[in-house]
């Protein structure tokens, strides 16, 4: 009786909508008869249902993709919000200098991170301040973030800002910025920029050497995260003075062929670039 009542309701709805069932069946769902609404071209109900489900899945996947790509803007730590505007397109180069070749090398390295998300290696951009290391590192990161398919989770972290937040949390039992949380989060992304390494002056012990806390924390981060673009004002000799051999070896891990020297570039901030 229940089945008959159900069929009667369906028939009434079909009549109200002027739905017509045709004797022809779907070429895919051979047991499903085609239906037409108000004289429109007949369709297969099952095909339409599958189409709707695919559209739902596509929307969910797009939401996930946008969420991954959005990590860069939502979670990064920059010391200047204008850093987010940096790109390869607005990195100006001067003819007759090494700037064009440096820009191209940065593009090539970014392409390697983009094409080989499974490949673990670090890149080091070093040289005097104001020469565009931060600009190109963000450009590399944005190129990977915007073009990778599937999306790669990318993060930009200014080293001094990071350690400032960790230090500020020492006296706050509710602070999220614990070493454990930082190491877990920085280790969870697909590509990390660690910007201005060596500027953690507020947490430096006497002399040039970084404090043991900074060194231990950096070692933990670099043990967890094997795809890092590092910018620093320090050359190799200075790195060895500031950090112990274990930290330096992790900074330089896999960096052969992925090192860019900015020392021959003039300060772009002074020149108004």
Coordinates of C-alpha atoms in Angstrom, one line a residue:
X1 CA 0.0 0.0 0.0
X2 CA 2.9 2.3 0.9
X3 CA 4.6 1.7 -2.4
X4 CA 1.4 2.5 -4.3
X5 CA 0.9 5.8 -2.4
X6 CA 4.5 6.7 -3.1
X7 CA 4.1 5.9 -6.8
X8 CA 0.9 8.0 -6.8
X9 CA 2.8 11.0 -5.3
X10 CA 5.6 10.7 -7.8
X11 CA 3.0 10.6 -10.6
X12 CA 1.2 13.7 -9.3
X13 CA 4.5 15.6 -9.1
X14 CA 5.4 14.5 -12.6
X15 CA 2.1 15.6 -13.9
X16 CA 2.4 19.0 -12.2
X17 CA 5.8 19.6 -13.7
X18 CA 4.7 18.1 -17.1
X19 CA 7.4 15.5 -16.9
X20 CA 7.2 12.8 -19.6
X21 CA 8.9 9.5 -19.4
X22 CA 10.1 8.1 -22.8
X23 CA 10.4 4.4 -23.8
X24 CA 14.0 5.1 -24.8
X25 CA 16.7 4.2 -22.1
X26 CA 20.0 5.8 -21.3
X27 CA 23.0 4.5 -23.3
X28 CA 25.0 4.4 -20.0
X29 CA 22.3 3.4 -17.5
X30 CA 20.5 1.0 -19.8
X31 CA 17.7 0.3 -17.3
X32 CA 16.9 4.0 -16.8
X33 CA 14.3 5.5 -19.0
X34 CA 14.8 9.0 -20.4
X35 CA 12.7 11.8 -19.0
X36 CA 11.7 15.2 -20.4
X37 CA 10.3 18.3 -18.7
X38 CA 7.8 20.5 -20.5
X39 CA 8.9 19.3 -23.9
X40 CA 12.6 19.9 -23.3
X41 CA 15.2 17.5 -24.6
X42 CA 15.0 14.1 -22.7
X43 CA 17.7 13.5 -20.1
X44 CA 18.7 10.5 -18.0
X45 CA 17.9 11.1 -14.3
X46 CA 20.9 9.1 -13.1
X47 CA 23.3 10.9 -15.4
X48 CA 22.0 14.2 -14.0
X49 CA 22.4 13.0 -10.4
X50 CA 26.0 11.9 -11.1
X51 CA 26.7 15.3 -12.7
X52 CA 25.4 17.1 -9.6
X53 CA 27.5 14.8 -7.4
X54 CA 30.6 15.6 -9.5
X55 CA 30.0 19.3 -9.2
X56 CA 29.7 19.0 -5.4
X57 CA 33.0 17.1 -5.2
X58 CA 34.7 19.6 -7.5
X59 CA 33.5 22.5 -5.2
X60 CA 34.8 20.7 -2.1
X61 CA 38.1 20.1 -3.8
X62 CA 38.3 23.7 -4.9
X63 CA 37.6 24.8 -1.4
X64 CA 40.4 22.6 -0.1
X65 CA 42.8 23.9 -2.7
X66 CA 42.0 27.5 -1.9
X67 CA 42.5 26.7 1.8
X68 CA 45.9 25.3 1.1
X69 CA 47.0 28.2 -1.1
X70 CA 45.6 30.6 1.5
X71 CA 48.1 29.4 4.2
X72 CA 50.8 31.7 2.7
X73 CA 48.7 34.8 3.4
X74 CA 47.0 33.7 6.6
X75 CA 49.8 32.1 8.5
X76 CA 53.1 33.7 7.3
X77 CA 55.1 36.0 9.6
X78 CA 56.6 39.0 7.7
X79 CA 58.2 42.1 9.1
X80 CA 56.7 44.2 6.4
X81 CA 53.3 43.6 4.8
X82 CA 54.6 44.9 1.5
X83 CA 56.5 41.6 1.3
X84 CA 53.3 40.0 0.1
X85 CA 53.4 42.3 -3.0
X86 CA 56.8 40.9 -4.1
X87 CA 56.8 38.8 -7.3
X88 CA 59.1 38.0 -10.2
X89 CA 57.2 40.5 -12.3
X90 CA 58.0 43.5 -10.1
X91 CA 61.6 42.5 -9.3
X92 CA 63.4 45.1 -11.4
X93 CA 66.8 44.3 -13.0
X94 CA 69.4 46.5 -14.5
X95 CA 71.1 45.6 -17.7
X96 CA 74.9 45.0 -17.5
X97 CA 74.6 43.7 -13.9
X98 CA 74.3 40.2 -12.5
X99 CA 70.6 40.9 -11.5
X100 CA 69.0 39.3 -14.6
X101 CA 71.0 36.0 -14.0
X102 CA 70.1 36.0 -10.3
X103 CA 66.5 36.5 -11.1
X104 CA 66.6 33.6 -13.7
X105 CA 68.4 31.3 -11.2
X106 CA 65.7 32.0 -8.6
X107 CA 63.0 31.2 -11.2
X108 CA 64.8 27.9 -12.1
X109 CA 65.0 26.9 -8.4
X110 CA 61.3 27.7 -7.9
X111 CA 60.5 25.6 -10.9
X112 CA 62.4 22.7 -9.3
X113 CA 60.3 23.0 -6.1
X114 CA 57.2 23.3 -8.2
X115 CA 57.8 20.4 -10.5
X116 CA 59.2 18.0 -7.8
X117 CA 57.2 18.4 -4.6
X118 CA 58.8 15.2 -3.4
X119 CA 62.4 16.5 -3.8
X120 CA 64.0 17.5 -0.5
X121 CA 66.6 20.3 -0.7
X122 CA 67.4 23.7 0.7
X123 CA 68.2 26.9 -1.1
X124 CA 70.3 29.7 0.3
X125 CA 70.1 33.3 -0.8
X126 CA 72.9 35.3 0.9
X127 CA 74.6 38.7 0.6
X128 CA 74.5 42.2 1.9
X129 CA 71.2 43.8 3.1
X130 CA 68.8 45.5 0.8
X131 CA 69.8 43.6 -2.4
X132 CA 66.5 41.8 -3.0
X133 CA 66.9 38.5 -1.2
X134 CA 63.5 38.7 0.6
X135 CA 61.9 39.9 -2.6
X136 CA 63.1 37.0 -4.7
X137 CA 62.4 34.4 -1.9
X138 CA 58.8 35.6 -1.7
X139 CA 58.6 35.5 -5.5
X140 CA 59.8 31.9 -5.5
X141 CA 57.3 30.9 -2.9
X142 CA 54.4 32.7 -4.6
X143 CA 55.3 31.0 -7.9
X144 CA 55.0 27.6 -6.3
X145 CA 52.0 28.5 -4.2
X146 CA 50.0 29.8 -7.2
X147 CA 50.9 27.3 -9.8
X148 CA 51.4 23.9 -8.2
X149 CA 48.9 21.2 -9.0
X150 CA 48.1 19.7 -6.6
X151 CA 48.5 22.7 -4.4
X152 CA 51.5 22.9 -2.1
X153 CA 51.2 24.5 1.3
X154 CA 53.7 27.4 1.4
X155 CA 54.8 29.5 4.3
X156 CA 57.0 32.6 4.7
X157 CA 58.6 33.1 8.2
X158 CA 60.8 36.0 9.2
X159 CA 63.3 34.6 11.7
X160 CA 63.6 37.5 14.0
X161 CA 59.8 37.9 14.1
X162 CA 59.4 34.2 14.9
X163 CA 61.9 34.2 17.7
X164 CA 60.4 37.4 19.1
X165 CA 57.0 35.7 19.3
X166 CA 58.5 32.6 21.0
X167 CA 60.4 34.8 23.5
X168 CA 57.2 36.8 24.2
X169 CA 55.5 33.5 25.0
X170 CA 57.9 32.5 27.7
X171 CA 55.9 34.3 30.4
X172 CA 52.5 33.5 28.9
X173 CA 51.3 30.0 29.7
X174 CA 48.5 30.4 27.1
X175 CA 50.7 31.4 24.2
X176 CA 50.5 29.3 21.1
X177 CA 54.1 30.2 20.2
X178 CA 55.8 27.3 21.9
X179 CA 58.7 25.5 20.3
X180 CA 56.7 22.3 19.9
X181 CA 53.8 24.1 18.1
X182 CA 56.2 26.1 15.9
X183 CA 58.3 23.0 14.9
X184 CA 55.1 21.0 14.2
X185 CA 53.6 23.7 12.0
X186 CA 56.7 24.7 10.1
X187 CA 57.4 21.0 9.5
X188 CA 53.8 20.4 8.2
X189 CA 54.1 22.7 5.1
X190 CA 55.4 21.7 1.7
X191 CA 57.8 24.6 1.2
X192 CA 59.1 27.1 3.8
X193 CA 61.0 30.4 3.5
X194 CA 63.1 31.2 6.5
X195 CA 63.9 34.9 6.0
X196 CA 66.8 36.9 7.4
X197 CA 68.4 34.1 9.3
X198 CA 71.1 35.4 11.6
X199 CA 69.2 38.4 12.7
X200 CA 67.9 36.9 16.0
X201 CA 70.0 39.5 17.8
X202 CA 67.7 39.8 20.7
X203 CA 68.3 36.2 21.6
X204 CA 72.0 36.1 21.0
X205 CA 74.5 35.2 23.7
X206 CA 77.8 37.2 24.1
X207 CA 79.8 37.6 20.9
X208 CA 78.6 36.6 17.5
X209 CA 77.3 33.1 18.4
X210 CA 73.5 32.6 18.5
X211 CA 72.1 31.4 21.9
X212 CA 71.9 27.7 22.6
X213 CA 68.1 28.1 22.6
X214 CA 68.0 29.6 19.1
X215 CA 70.4 26.9 17.8
X216 CA 68.4 24.0 19.3
X217 CA 65.1 25.4 18.0
X218 CA 66.6 25.9 14.5
X219 CA 68.0 22.4 14.5
X220 CA 64.5 21.0 15.4
X221 CA 62.9 23.1 12.6
X222 CA 65.4 22.0 10.0
X223 CA 65.2 18.4 11.1
X224 CA 61.5 18.4 10.5
X225 CA 61.4 20.6 7.4
X226 CA 63.5 19.4 4.4
X227 CA 62.4 22.0 1.8
X228 CA 63.6 25.4 3.0
X229 CA 64.5 28.6 1.1
X230 CA 66.8 30.5 3.5
X231 CA 67.8 34.2 3.1
X232 CA 70.7 35.5 5.2
X233 CA 73.2 38.4 5.3
X234 CA 75.8 35.9 6.4
X235 CA 78.4 34.2 4.2
X236 CA 79.6 30.7 5.0
X237 CA 82.4 31.8 7.3
X238 CA 79.9 34.0 9.3
X239 CA 77.4 31.2 9.4
X240 CA 80.0 29.0 11.0
X241 CA 80.7 31.7 13.6
X242 CA 77.1 32.2 14.5
X243 CA 75.8 28.6 14.5
X244 CA 77.3 25.3 15.5
X245 CA 78.3 22.7 12.9
X246 CA 75.1 20.7 13.3
X247 CA 72.9 23.7 12.5
X248 CA 75.1 24.8 9.6
X249 CA 75.0 21.4 8.0
X250 CA 71.2 21.4 8.2
X251 CA 71.1 24.9 6.7
X252 CA 73.2 23.8 3.7
X253 CA 71.6 20.4 3.3
X254 CA 71.0 19.8 -0.4
X255 CA 71.9 23.3 -1.3
X256 CA 74.5 22.4 -4.0
X257 CA 73.4 24.2 -7.1
X258 CA 70.8 26.1 -5.1
X259 CA 72.9 28.9 -3.7
X260 CA 72.5 32.5 -4.9
X261 CA 75.1 35.2 -4.0
X262 CA 73.8 38.8 -3.8
X263 CA 77.0 40.4 -2.7
X264 CA 77.7 42.1 -6.1
X265 CA 74.3 43.8 -6.2
X266 CA 74.0 47.4 -4.9
X267 CA 71.5 48.2 -2.2
X268 CA 68.1 48.5 -4.0
X269 CA 66.6 50.4 -1.1
X270 CA 69.2 53.2 -1.4
X271 CA 68.8 53.3 -5.1
X272 CA 65.0 53.5 -4.8
X273 CA 64.2 50.3 -6.8

